Short mmCIF file of C-alpha atoms in Angstrom, two decimals:
data_model
loop_
_atom_site.label_atom_id
_atom_site.label_comp_id
_atom_site.label_asym_id
_atom_site.label_seq_id
_atom_site.Cartn_x
_atom_site.Cartn_y
_atom_site.Cartn_z
CA ALA A 286 -26.92 -4.04 -1.58
CA SER A 287 -24.73 -6.94 -0.49
CA ARG A 288 -22.52 -4.72 1.64
CA ARG A 289 -23.43 -1.60 3.61
CA ALA A 290 -21.87 1.45 1.98
CA HIS A 291 -21.08 4.82 3.50
CA ASP A 292 -19.43 7.96 2.22
CA PRO A 293 -17.27 9.37 5.02
CA SER A 294 -17.59 12.84 3.53
CA SER A 295 -21.32 12.78 4.26
CA SER A 296 -20.95 11.95 7.98
CA SER A 297 -22.61 14.29 10.43
CA SER A 298 -20.34 16.44 12.56
CA SER A 299 -21.51 14.72 15.73
CA SER A 300 -20.72 11.31 14.27
CA SER A 301 -17.29 12.48 13.16
CA SER A 302 -16.58 13.85 16.62
CA ARG A 303 -17.65 10.64 18.34
CA LEU A 304 -15.56 8.51 16.00
CA GLY A 305 -12.55 10.75 16.50
CA VAL A 306 -12.72 10.10 20.24
CA ASP A 307 -13.06 6.37 19.66
CA GLN A 308 -9.97 6.33 17.47
CA LEU A 309 -7.96 8.24 20.08
CA VAL A 310 -9.03 5.67 22.66
CA ALA A 311 -7.96 2.90 20.29
CA MET A 312 -4.60 4.59 19.72
CA ARG A 313 -4.19 4.94 23.50
CA ALA A 314 -4.63 1.18 23.72
CA LEU A 315 -1.84 0.78 21.22
CA LEU A 316 0.51 3.24 22.87
CA SER A 317 -0.18 2.36 26.52
CA PRO A 318 -0.28 -1.39 27.20
CA THR A 319 -1.15 -0.75 30.84
CA CYS A 320 -4.54 0.58 29.85
CA VAL A 321 -5.18 -1.93 27.08
CA ALA A 322 -8.10 -3.69 28.74
CA SER A 323 -10.16 -0.56 29.37
CA SER A 324 -9.32 0.87 25.97
CA ALA A 325 -10.23 -2.37 24.22
CA ALA A 326 -13.62 -2.20 25.90
CA ARG A 327 -14.16 1.08 24.07
CA VAL A 328 -13.02 -0.48 20.80
CA THR A 329 -15.37 -3.39 21.38
CA ALA A 330 -18.16 -0.93 22.01
CA ILE A 331 -17.68 0.50 18.52
CA SER A 332 -18.55 -2.88 17.04
CA ARG A 333 -21.37 -3.50 19.50
CA ARG A 334 -23.10 -0.30 18.45
CA ARG A 335 -23.70 -1.94 15.09
CA ASP A 336 -26.08 -4.71 14.20
CA VAL A 337 -23.63 -6.71 12.14
CA SER A 338 -25.97 -9.64 11.74
CA ASP A 339 -27.28 -8.31 8.43
CA ILE A 340 -23.95 -7.30 6.86
CA ARG A 341 -22.88 -9.06 3.70
CA ILE A 342 -19.33 -8.63 2.49
CA GLY A 343 -19.12 -8.27 -1.26
CA THR A 344 -20.86 -10.32 -3.89
CA ARG A 345 -19.66 -12.71 -6.50
CA THR A 346 -21.36 -13.66 -9.72
CA SER A 347 -20.65 -16.68 -11.82
CA ALA A 348 -22.26 -18.72 -14.54
CA ARG A 349 -25.07 -19.27 -12.06
CA MET A 350 -26.15 -15.67 -12.69
CA ALA A 351 -27.76 -16.99 -15.87
CA ARG A 352 -30.06 -18.90 -13.61
CA GLY A 353 -30.72 -15.83 -11.48
CA ARG A 354 -28.62 -16.82 -8.53
CA VAL A 355 -26.12 -14.49 -6.90
CA LEU A 356 -23.64 -16.04 -4.51
CA SER A 357 -22.54 -14.20 -1.41
CA ARG A 358 -18.81 -13.88 -0.86
CA ALA A 359 -19.00 -14.01 2.89
CA SER A 360 -21.61 -13.66 5.55
CA ALA A 361 -21.23 -11.66 8.72
CA ARG A 362 -23.57 -14.03 10.52
CA ASN A 363 -22.23 -16.83 12.59
CA THR A 364 -22.96 -20.27 11.18
CA ASP A 365 -25.79 -20.66 13.69
CA GLY A 366 -27.37 -17.39 12.50
CA SER A 367 -26.70 -15.42 15.66
CA VAL A 368 -24.91 -12.12 15.88
CA GLU A 369 -21.16 -12.51 16.15
CA ARG A 370 -19.60 -12.94 19.57
CA GLU A 371 -17.25 -10.09 20.37
CA PHE A 372 -13.84 -10.99 21.70
CA ALA A 373 -13.59 -10.99 25.45
CA THR A 374 -11.71 -8.12 27.07
CA THR A 375 -9.76 -9.25 30.08
CA HIS A 376 -6.68 -8.24 32.02
CA THR A 377 -4.81 -11.37 31.04
CA ALA A 378 -1.67 -11.14 28.94
CA GLN A 379 -3.40 -12.82 26.01
CA GLY A 380 -6.39 -10.51 26.25
CA SER A 381 -4.13 -7.49 26.32
CA ARG A 382 -2.27 -8.58 23.21
CA ARG A 383 -5.54 -9.13 21.37
CA ALA A 384 -6.80 -5.75 22.53
CA ILE A 385 -3.69 -4.12 21.09
CA LEU A 386 -4.35 -5.74 17.72
CA GLY A 387 -7.97 -4.69 17.85
CA GLY A 388 -6.90 -1.15 18.71
CA VAL A 389 -4.50 -1.06 15.80
CA ALA A 390 -7.14 -2.28 13.38
CA ALA A 391 -9.78 0.10 14.68
CA VAL A 392 -7.46 3.01 14.05
CA CYS A 393 -6.48 1.95 10.53
CA GLY A 394 -8.64 3.67 7.95
CA ALA A 395 -11.07 5.01 10.53
CA TRP A 396 -10.80 8.72 9.73
CA SER A 397 -12.44 10.35 6.73
CA PHE A 398 -10.14 11.14 3.84
CA PRO A 399 -10.64 12.78 0.45
CA THR A 400 -11.85 10.33 -2.14
CA ARG A 401 -10.45 10.00 -5.60
CA ALA A 402 -12.53 11.64 -8.29
CA GLY A 403 -14.12 9.26 -10.73
CA ALA A 404 -11.72 8.33 -13.49
CA ALA A 405 -12.56 9.55 -16.96
CA ASP A 406 -13.45 6.97 -19.55
CA ASP A 407 -10.36 7.78 -21.59
CA LEU A 408 -7.96 6.87 -18.76
CA GLY A 409 -8.05 3.24 -19.81
CA THR A 410 -8.99 1.38 -22.92
CA ALA A 411 -12.38 -0.24 -22.75
CA PRO A 412 -12.20 -4.03 -22.44
CA GLU A 413 -14.42 -4.48 -25.48
CA THR A 414 -11.79 -2.91 -27.74
CA THR A 415 -8.59 -4.60 -26.65
CA GLY A 416 -9.31 -7.92 -24.96
CA GLY A 417 -7.39 -6.65 -21.96
CA LEU A 418 -3.85 -7.77 -22.59
CA GLY A 419 -2.53 -4.66 -24.28
CA SER A 420 0.29 -4.78 -26.82
CA ALA A 421 1.65 -8.09 -28.01
CA THR A 422 5.12 -6.73 -27.27
CA ASN A 423 4.46 -7.56 -23.62
CA ALA A 424 5.03 -11.21 -24.51
CA VAL A 425 8.79 -10.64 -24.19
CA VAL A 426 8.55 -8.59 -21.00
CA GLY A 427 8.26 -10.30 -17.64
CA ALA A 428 5.28 -9.22 -15.56
CA VAL A 429 4.51 -8.91 -11.86
CA VAL A 430 1.18 -10.41 -10.78
CA VAL A 431 -0.49 -8.56 -7.90
CA THR A 432 -3.48 -10.23 -6.25
CA GLY A 433 -5.99 -7.86 -4.71
CA ALA A 434 -4.72 -5.07 -6.95
CA ASN A 435 -7.95 -3.07 -7.00
CA SER A 436 -7.62 -1.33 -3.62
CA GLY A 437 -5.36 -0.53 -0.69
CA VAL A 438 -1.71 -1.53 -0.75
CA GLY A 439 -2.35 -3.87 -3.68
CA LEU A 440 -3.47 -0.98 -5.87
CA SER A 441 -0.61 1.19 -4.61
CA ALA A 442 1.94 -1.57 -5.22
CA ALA A 443 0.67 -2.02 -8.78
CA LYS A 444 0.79 1.73 -9.39
CA LEU A 445 4.33 2.09 -8.01
CA LEU A 446 5.56 -0.88 -10.01
CA VAL A 447 4.11 0.57 -13.20
CA ALA A 448 5.69 3.91 -12.35
CA GLU A 449 9.05 2.11 -12.18
CA GLY A 450 8.50 0.79 -15.69
CA LYS A 451 7.33 -2.69 -14.76
CA THR A 452 4.53 -4.63 -16.44
CA VAL A 453 1.81 -5.61 -13.97
CA VAL A 454 -1.07 -8.08 -14.13
CA LEU A 455 -4.00 -6.87 -12.03
CA ALA A 456 -5.50 -9.97 -10.40
CA CYS A 457 -8.78 -8.79 -8.89
CA ARG A 458 -12.03 -10.48 -7.90
CA THR A 459 -13.69 -9.48 -11.15
CA ALA A 460 -12.49 -8.20 -14.50
CA GLU A 461 -14.56 -5.08 -13.87
CA LYS A 462 -12.65 -4.32 -10.68
CA ALA A 463 -9.40 -4.87 -12.54
CA TRP A 464 -10.43 -2.42 -15.25
CA ASP A 465 -11.37 0.15 -12.63
CA ALA A 466 -7.93 -0.33 -11.06
CA LYS A 467 -6.28 0.07 -14.45
CA ARG A 468 -8.01 3.38 -15.02
CA ALA A 469 -7.00 4.57 -11.54
CA ILE A 470 -3.36 3.65 -12.24
CA LEU A 471 -3.36 5.35 -15.63
CA ALA A 472 -4.71 8.49 -14.00
CA LYS A 473 -1.43 8.60 -12.04
CA VAL A 474 0.89 7.00 -14.60
CA PRO A 475 -0.27 8.14 -18.07
CA ASP A 476 0.92 6.40 -21.23
CA ALA A 477 1.37 3.06 -19.44
CA ALA A 478 -1.68 1.28 -20.82
CA ASP A 479 0.40 -1.45 -22.48
CA ARG A 480 2.08 -2.26 -19.17
CA VAL A 481 -1.10 -2.62 -17.09
CA LEU A 482 -2.61 -5.98 -17.98
CA VAL A 483 -6.12 -7.26 -17.32
CA LEU A 484 -7.25 -10.76 -18.22
CA PRO A 485 -10.51 -10.45 -20.17
CA ASN A 486 -13.73 -11.85 -18.75
CA VAL A 487 -12.22 -13.56 -15.72
CA GLY A 488 -11.52 -12.52 -12.15
CA LEU A 489 -9.55 -14.02 -9.29
CA GLU A 490 -12.40 -15.05 -6.98
CA MET A 491 -10.73 -16.55 -3.93
CA THR A 492 -13.76 -17.75 -2.00
CA ASP A 493 -14.20 -20.57 -4.53
CA LEU A 494 -11.22 -22.73 -5.49
CA LYS A 495 -12.89 -23.62 -8.78
CA LEU A 496 -12.93 -19.97 -9.80
CA THR A 497 -9.42 -19.46 -8.45
CA ARG A 498 -8.32 -22.32 -10.71
CA ASP A 499 -10.12 -20.73 -13.65
CA TYR A 500 -8.14 -17.54 -13.22
CA VAL A 501 -4.82 -19.35 -12.90
CA LYS A 502 -5.62 -21.35 -16.05
CA ALA A 503 -6.52 -18.18 -17.93
CA LEU A 504 -3.25 -16.57 -16.88
CA LEU A 505 -1.28 -19.62 -17.97
CA ASP A 506 -3.13 -19.67 -21.29
CA SER A 507 -2.30 -16.00 -21.85
CA GLY A 508 1.39 -16.89 -22.18
CA ILE A 509 2.48 -13.86 -20.16
CA PRO A 510 5.97 -14.55 -18.73
CA LEU A 511 6.19 -13.80 -15.02
CA ASP A 512 9.02 -12.28 -13.02
CA ALA A 513 7.22 -12.02 -9.67
CA LEU A 514 4.05 -12.99 -7.85
CA LEU A 515 2.75 -10.80 -5.03
CA LEU A 516 0.26 -12.71 -2.86
CA ASN A 517 -1.45 -9.65 -1.48
CA ALA A 518 -5.24 -10.14 -1.49
CA GLY A 519 -6.90 -10.80 1.83
CA ILE A 520 -9.73 -10.28 4.29
CA MET A 521 -9.47 -9.23 7.92
CA ALA A 522 -11.49 -9.97 11.05
CA VAL A 523 -14.52 -11.44 9.29
CA PRO A 524 -17.09 -13.22 11.48
CA LEU A 525 -17.21 -16.97 11.02
CA GLY A 526 -18.03 -17.89 7.45
CA ARG A 527 -17.15 -20.61 4.99
CA THR A 528 -15.88 -20.61 1.42
CA GLU A 529 -17.62 -22.49 -1.39
CA GLN A 530 -15.62 -25.60 -0.40
CA GLY A 531 -16.43 -25.19 3.31
CA HIS A 532 -13.10 -23.78 4.48
CA GLU A 533 -12.98 -21.13 7.21
CA MET A 534 -12.98 -17.80 5.39
CA HIS A 535 -9.61 -16.39 6.49
CA PHE A 536 -7.86 -19.70 5.92
CA GLY A 537 -9.60 -20.21 2.59
CA VAL A 538 -9.00 -16.74 1.14
CA ASN A 539 -5.80 -15.50 2.76
CA HIS A 540 -3.93 -18.80 2.56
CA LEU A 541 -5.51 -21.69 0.66
CA ALA A 542 -6.48 -19.81 -2.52
CA HIS A 543 -3.02 -18.24 -2.58
CA PHE A 544 -1.49 -21.68 -2.16
CA LEU A 545 -3.35 -22.77 -5.28
CA VAL A 546 -2.23 -19.63 -7.16
CA GLN A 547 1.44 -20.12 -6.37
CA ASP A 548 1.19 -23.84 -7.12
CA GLY A 549 -0.13 -23.09 -10.58
CA LEU A 550 2.22 -20.21 -11.42
CA ALA A 551 5.50 -21.38 -9.86
CA ARG A 552 6.52 -23.26 -12.97
CA VAL A 553 6.06 -20.11 -15.08
CA LEU A 554 8.33 -18.23 -12.68
CA ARG A 555 10.90 -21.02 -12.94
CA ASP A 556 10.75 -21.04 -16.73
CA ARG A 557 11.32 -17.32 -16.81
CA ALA A 558 14.21 -17.62 -14.35
CA LYS A 559 15.90 -20.21 -16.58
CA ALA A 560 15.54 -17.91 -19.58
CA THR A 561 16.82 -14.77 -17.84
CA GLY A 562 19.26 -16.16 -15.30
CA THR A 563 17.50 -14.17 -12.57
CA PRO A 564 15.42 -15.88 -9.87
CA GLY A 565 11.68 -15.42 -9.92
CA ARG A 566 10.08 -14.01 -6.81
CA ILE A 567 7.11 -14.77 -4.60
CA ALA A 568 6.20 -12.38 -1.80
CA ALA A 569 3.29 -12.85 0.62
CA THR A 570 1.69 -9.99 2.51
CA SER A 571 1.53 -11.07 6.15
CA SER A 572 1.10 -8.96 9.30
CA ILE A 573 2.56 -8.66 12.76
CA ALA A 574 -0.88 -9.88 13.83
CA ASN A 575 0.65 -13.32 13.17
CA MET A 576 2.25 -13.00 16.61
CA LEU A 577 -1.06 -13.46 18.43
CA PRO A 578 -0.39 -16.39 20.78
CA GLY A 579 -2.35 -19.58 20.24
CA ALA A 580 -4.07 -18.46 17.02
CA PHE A 581 -2.41 -20.88 14.61
CA ASP A 582 -3.30 -24.55 15.02
CA VAL A 583 -2.00 -26.81 12.27
CA ASN A 584 -4.40 -29.53 13.42
CA ASP A 585 -7.47 -27.29 13.12
CA LEU A 586 -6.83 -25.10 10.10
CA ASP A 587 -10.54 -24.81 9.25
CA TRP A 588 -11.74 -24.03 12.78
CA GLN A 589 -13.91 -27.12 12.98
CA ARG A 590 -12.88 -28.21 16.45
CA ARG A 591 -12.81 -24.61 17.72
CA GLN A 592 -15.93 -23.43 15.94
CA GLY A 593 -17.80 -22.88 19.17
CA SER A 594 -15.11 -20.50 20.43
CA TYR A 595 -14.36 -18.86 17.09
CA GLU A 596 -12.65 -15.50 17.30
CA LYS A 597 -12.26 -13.43 14.16
CA TRP A 598 -8.99 -11.81 15.21
CA ALA A 599 -7.43 -15.16 16.02
CA ALA A 600 -8.58 -16.50 12.64
CA TYR A 601 -7.03 -13.53 10.87
CA ALA A 602 -3.80 -13.88 12.86
CA ALA A 603 -3.63 -17.58 12.02
CA SER A 604 -3.95 -16.84 8.30
CA LYS A 605 -1.13 -14.31 8.54
CA ALA A 606 1.06 -16.95 10.18
CA GLU A 607 0.15 -19.29 7.33
CA ASN A 608 1.38 -16.69 4.81
CA VAL A 609 4.81 -16.82 6.46
CA LEU A 610 4.87 -20.61 6.68
CA LEU A 611 3.91 -20.87 3.00
CA THR A 612 6.93 -18.88 1.84
CA ASP A 613 9.19 -20.55 4.41
CA GLU A 614 8.31 -23.99 3.07
CA PHE A 615 8.47 -22.88 -0.55
CA ALA A 616 12.00 -21.61 0.10
CA ARG A 617 12.99 -24.88 1.78
CA ARG A 618 11.69 -26.92 -1.14
CA GLU A 619 13.56 -24.79 -3.69
CA GLY A 620 16.88 -25.67 -2.06
CA ALA A 621 20.21 -23.87 -1.87
CA GLU A 622 20.17 -22.56 -5.46
CA PRO A 623 16.54 -21.54 -5.96
CA LEU A 624 15.01 -20.64 -9.29
CA VAL A 625 12.38 -18.77 -7.29
CA VAL A 626 12.88 -16.97 -3.97
CA ALA A 627 9.98 -16.63 -1.54
CA ASN A 628 9.61 -14.17 1.32
CA SER A 629 6.86 -12.69 3.48
CA PHE A 630 6.48 -9.28 5.04
CA HIS A 631 4.49 -6.94 7.28
CA PRO A 632 3.52 -3.80 5.33
CA GLY A 633 3.08 -1.70 8.47
CA ILE A 634 -0.06 -0.34 10.07
CA VAL A 635 -1.78 0.86 6.92
CA THR A 636 -5.05 2.70 6.30
CA THR A 637 -6.63 0.47 3.67
CA ASN A 638 -10.02 -0.90 2.73
CA LEU A 639 -9.37 -4.02 4.80
CA VAL A 640 -11.02 -2.09 7.62
CA ARG A 641 -14.36 -2.39 5.80
CA TYR A 642 -14.86 -5.71 7.56
CA ILE A 643 -14.65 -3.99 10.95
CA LEU A 644 -16.04 -0.51 10.38
CA PRO A 645 -17.69 -0.73 6.95
CA GLU A 646 -19.36 2.69 7.06
CA LEU A 647 -15.99 4.42 7.57
CA THR A 648 -14.44 3.16 4.38
CA ALA A 649 -13.65 5.41 1.44
CA GLU A 650 -13.87 3.08 -1.53
CA ASN A 651 -11.60 5.22 -3.69
CA ARG A 652 -8.63 6.38 -1.64
CA ASP A 653 -5.96 8.81 -2.82
CA PRO A 654 -2.83 8.39 -0.64
CA GLU A 655 -1.16 11.44 -2.17
CA ALA A 656 -4.08 13.67 -1.25
CA GLU A 657 -4.43 12.05 2.18
CA ARG A 658 -0.81 12.83 2.95
CA GLN A 659 -1.52 16.55 2.63
CA THR A 660 -4.37 16.59 5.15
CA THR A 661 -3.94 17.39 8.83
CA GLN A 662 -5.37 13.98 9.70
CA GLY A 663 -3.01 12.21 7.32
CA GLN A 664 0.02 14.00 8.72
CA ALA A 665 -1.03 13.21 12.29
CA MET A 666 -1.47 9.53 11.47
CA SER A 667 1.96 9.43 9.85
CA LYS A 668 3.54 10.82 13.02
CA MET A 669 1.81 8.07 15.02
CA GLY A 670 3.34 5.38 12.79
CA ILE A 671 0.32 4.77 10.59
CA ARG A 672 1.10 4.54 6.89
CA ASP A 673 -0.92 5.39 3.87
CA ALA A 674 -1.28 2.76 1.14
CA ASP A 675 1.68 4.03 -0.92
CA GLU A 676 3.98 3.90 2.09
CA GLY A 677 2.68 0.44 2.96
CA ALA A 678 3.45 -0.81 -0.54
CA LYS A 679 7.18 -0.05 -0.49
CA THR A 680 8.17 -3.54 0.69
CA HIS A 681 5.97 -5.08 -2.01
CA VAL A 682 7.94 -3.15 -4.59
CA TRP A 683 11.32 -3.89 -3.01
CA LEU A 684 10.71 -7.64 -2.89
CA ALA A 685 9.42 -7.65 -6.47
CA THR A 686 12.20 -5.57 -8.03
CA ALA A 687 15.32 -4.94 -5.93
CA PRO A 688 18.41 -6.93 -7.00
CA GLU A 689 19.32 -7.60 -3.36
CA ALA A 690 15.85 -9.04 -2.71
CA ALA A 691 16.55 -11.76 -5.28
CA LYS A 692 19.38 -13.03 -3.10
CA VAL A 693 17.33 -13.83 0.03
CA THR A 694 14.61 -16.38 0.59
CA GLY A 695 12.52 -17.70 3.47
CA ARG A 696 12.65 -14.39 5.36
CA PHE A 697 10.08 -12.18 7.10
CA PHE A 698 10.55 -8.43 6.60
CA LEU A 699 9.16 -5.31 8.26
CA ASP A 700 10.61 -2.91 5.72
CA PRO A 701 12.88 -3.20 2.68
CA GLY A 702 15.90 -5.15 3.92
CA LEU A 703 14.74 -5.08 7.56
CA GLU A 704 14.22 -8.65 8.75
CA TYR A 705 12.43 -9.43 12.02
CA PRO A 706 13.27 -10.69 14.57
CA GLY A 707 16.57 -10.60 12.70
CA ASP A 708 18.76 -12.64 15.06
CA GLY A 709 19.69 -9.59 17.11
CA ASN A 710 20.71 -7.51 14.09
CA VAL A 711 17.71 -5.18 14.27
CA THR A 712 18.06 -1.99 16.31
CA HIS A 713 15.46 0.22 17.97
CA GLU A 714 16.47 2.98 15.60
CA GLN A 715 15.56 0.79 12.64
CA LEU A 716 12.22 -0.16 14.19
CA VAL A 717 11.43 3.49 14.83
CA ALA A 718 12.32 4.34 11.24
CA ALA A 719 10.01 1.51 10.11
CA GLN A 720 7.27 2.90 12.42
CA ASP A 721 7.21 -0.39 14.29
CA TRP A 722 8.79 1.03 17.44
CA PHE A 723 6.47 -1.00 19.69
CA LEU A 724 8.00 -4.36 18.70
CA PRO A 725 10.32 -6.04 21.24
CA LEU A 726 13.95 -6.91 20.59
CA THR A 727 16.17 -9.64 21.96
CA THR A 728 18.32 -6.90 23.53
CA ASP A 729 15.47 -5.50 25.63
CA PRO A 730 15.58 -5.96 29.42
CA LEU A 731 14.50 -9.47 30.41
CA ALA A 732 14.02 -10.37 26.73
CA LYS A 733 16.39 -13.29 27.03
CA GLN A 734 14.66 -14.63 30.13
CA LEU A 735 11.21 -14.21 28.57
CA HIS A 736 12.34 -15.60 25.19
CA MET A 737 11.14 -12.47 23.43
CA PRO A 738 10.41 -11.85 20.62
CA GLU A 739 10.96 -15.47 19.54
CA ARG A 740 8.01 -16.52 21.68
CA PHE A 741 5.74 -14.54 19.40
CA PHE A 742 6.88 -16.79 16.55
CA ASP A 743 6.73 -20.12 18.34
CA TRP A 744 4.48 -21.37 15.50
CA ARG A 745 7.20 -20.70 12.94
CA THR A 746 8.80 -24.13 12.80
CA ALA A 747 9.89 -26.34 9.92
CA GLU A 748 7.47 -29.02 11.11
CA ASN A 749 4.47 -26.66 11.01
CA ALA A 750 5.49 -25.33 7.62
CA LYS A 751 5.76 -28.84 6.18
CA LYS A 752 2.43 -29.98 7.66
CA LEU A 753 0.65 -26.86 6.43
CA TRP A 754 2.03 -27.36 2.93
CA GLU A 755 1.06 -31.02 2.80
CA ARG A 756 -2.46 -30.42 4.09
CA SER A 757 -2.94 -27.47 1.76
CA ALA A 758 -1.82 -29.64 -1.16
CA GLU A 759 -4.40 -32.27 -0.19
CA MET A 760 -7.18 -29.67 0.07
CA THR A 761 -6.39 -28.17 -3.34
CA GLU A 762 -5.52 -31.36 -5.21
CA ALA A 763 -8.85 -31.47 -7.03
CA PHE A 764 -8.34 -27.93 -8.33
CA LYS A 765 -4.77 -28.04 -9.54
CA VAL A 766 -4.16 -26.74 -13.04
#
């Protein structure tokens, strides 16, 4: 198998007990900054107990399958073939911040939850019988495209949008994954088959810009009018690897492929906006991990200069900063009366399948947030500020559908309507309600003197946004539709 699989329900009791302790240690690192360094050492130990040198993350097939060749999506080996270098745990401020992020990620998705029962064949129409696009009446209904819609918050966002009566295009790595997602959604939202769209015989493979272009072209050729584009797909904390075009994996998947997607689909959003009189919408899933100091370097986007000191968390954080800069620059280019608004957001600390890149054997491939919420573990995690996928998807849905969200652009949100840092308009009460109580505010003691939290966003400048856009345009020029 290309990726190690593990069913959490089959774990031994001793393993479950050990992992429970590890997660408590990780949570302690999150809650108690003074003990971050020692706690992070425990988190690091979790990874060190695994031989990650033989892990492969996903597989991708293409026309080359006809010649018997299967391409790997990403390798967990370093480029020199050695086992990945774990991040250093120190007592410095930077080390502490990174330990906090590692603690957060180690907690997310690390407990065993009930898995969703296999969907019956009649929950979705087989691709052979419909071609995937459903009823032709959808041609007059605007759709929401969700990238990475087959798992985690992407799947939940698609499900919630369909439940609200929206038409959704499931943009997944393969058409098979999209069909699986459709069946899962129809299990929760029956009689919505015509509003859950799958492009036949093509997937959104984001590790290869050629295949990304193929998907965008297929979507354009379908003639589906678009109301919104949710740039949600992503990878997290992957050891150094390169895409088909040689780009660092986080930069290539989380940012560059999405840049190509929005570049190809923006004109469809604008056309729809002209026809309806309502702005189209682009929303990018970022993360508060973007605040990691020193991660983003606009002069070394592909980690060529820094390859020898590559750190997977810094690479992930940089890509999440790039998500924000992408929507910031898109908003600037649209001008004062935009046909398309663009915003980014942090979905919260969410238990999703992203954690498979860190703790692959702890991942439940088919998660059921509603069932999880009823378990003792799920309720405890909620009290600690950790969201399930449905809760994490609420800002996706708000940005894609709410009338007030069509009136703002170039913003970064923590929750529906809750902008951060927010120019002093955010209160601790709002952060607590958003389960992001640990974030600093400009009104905190010494915040003004320490330039907090603005210092966390020192990369968020108009100059960086412009440079990133221009360099991304150069890198994707050969693949534009």
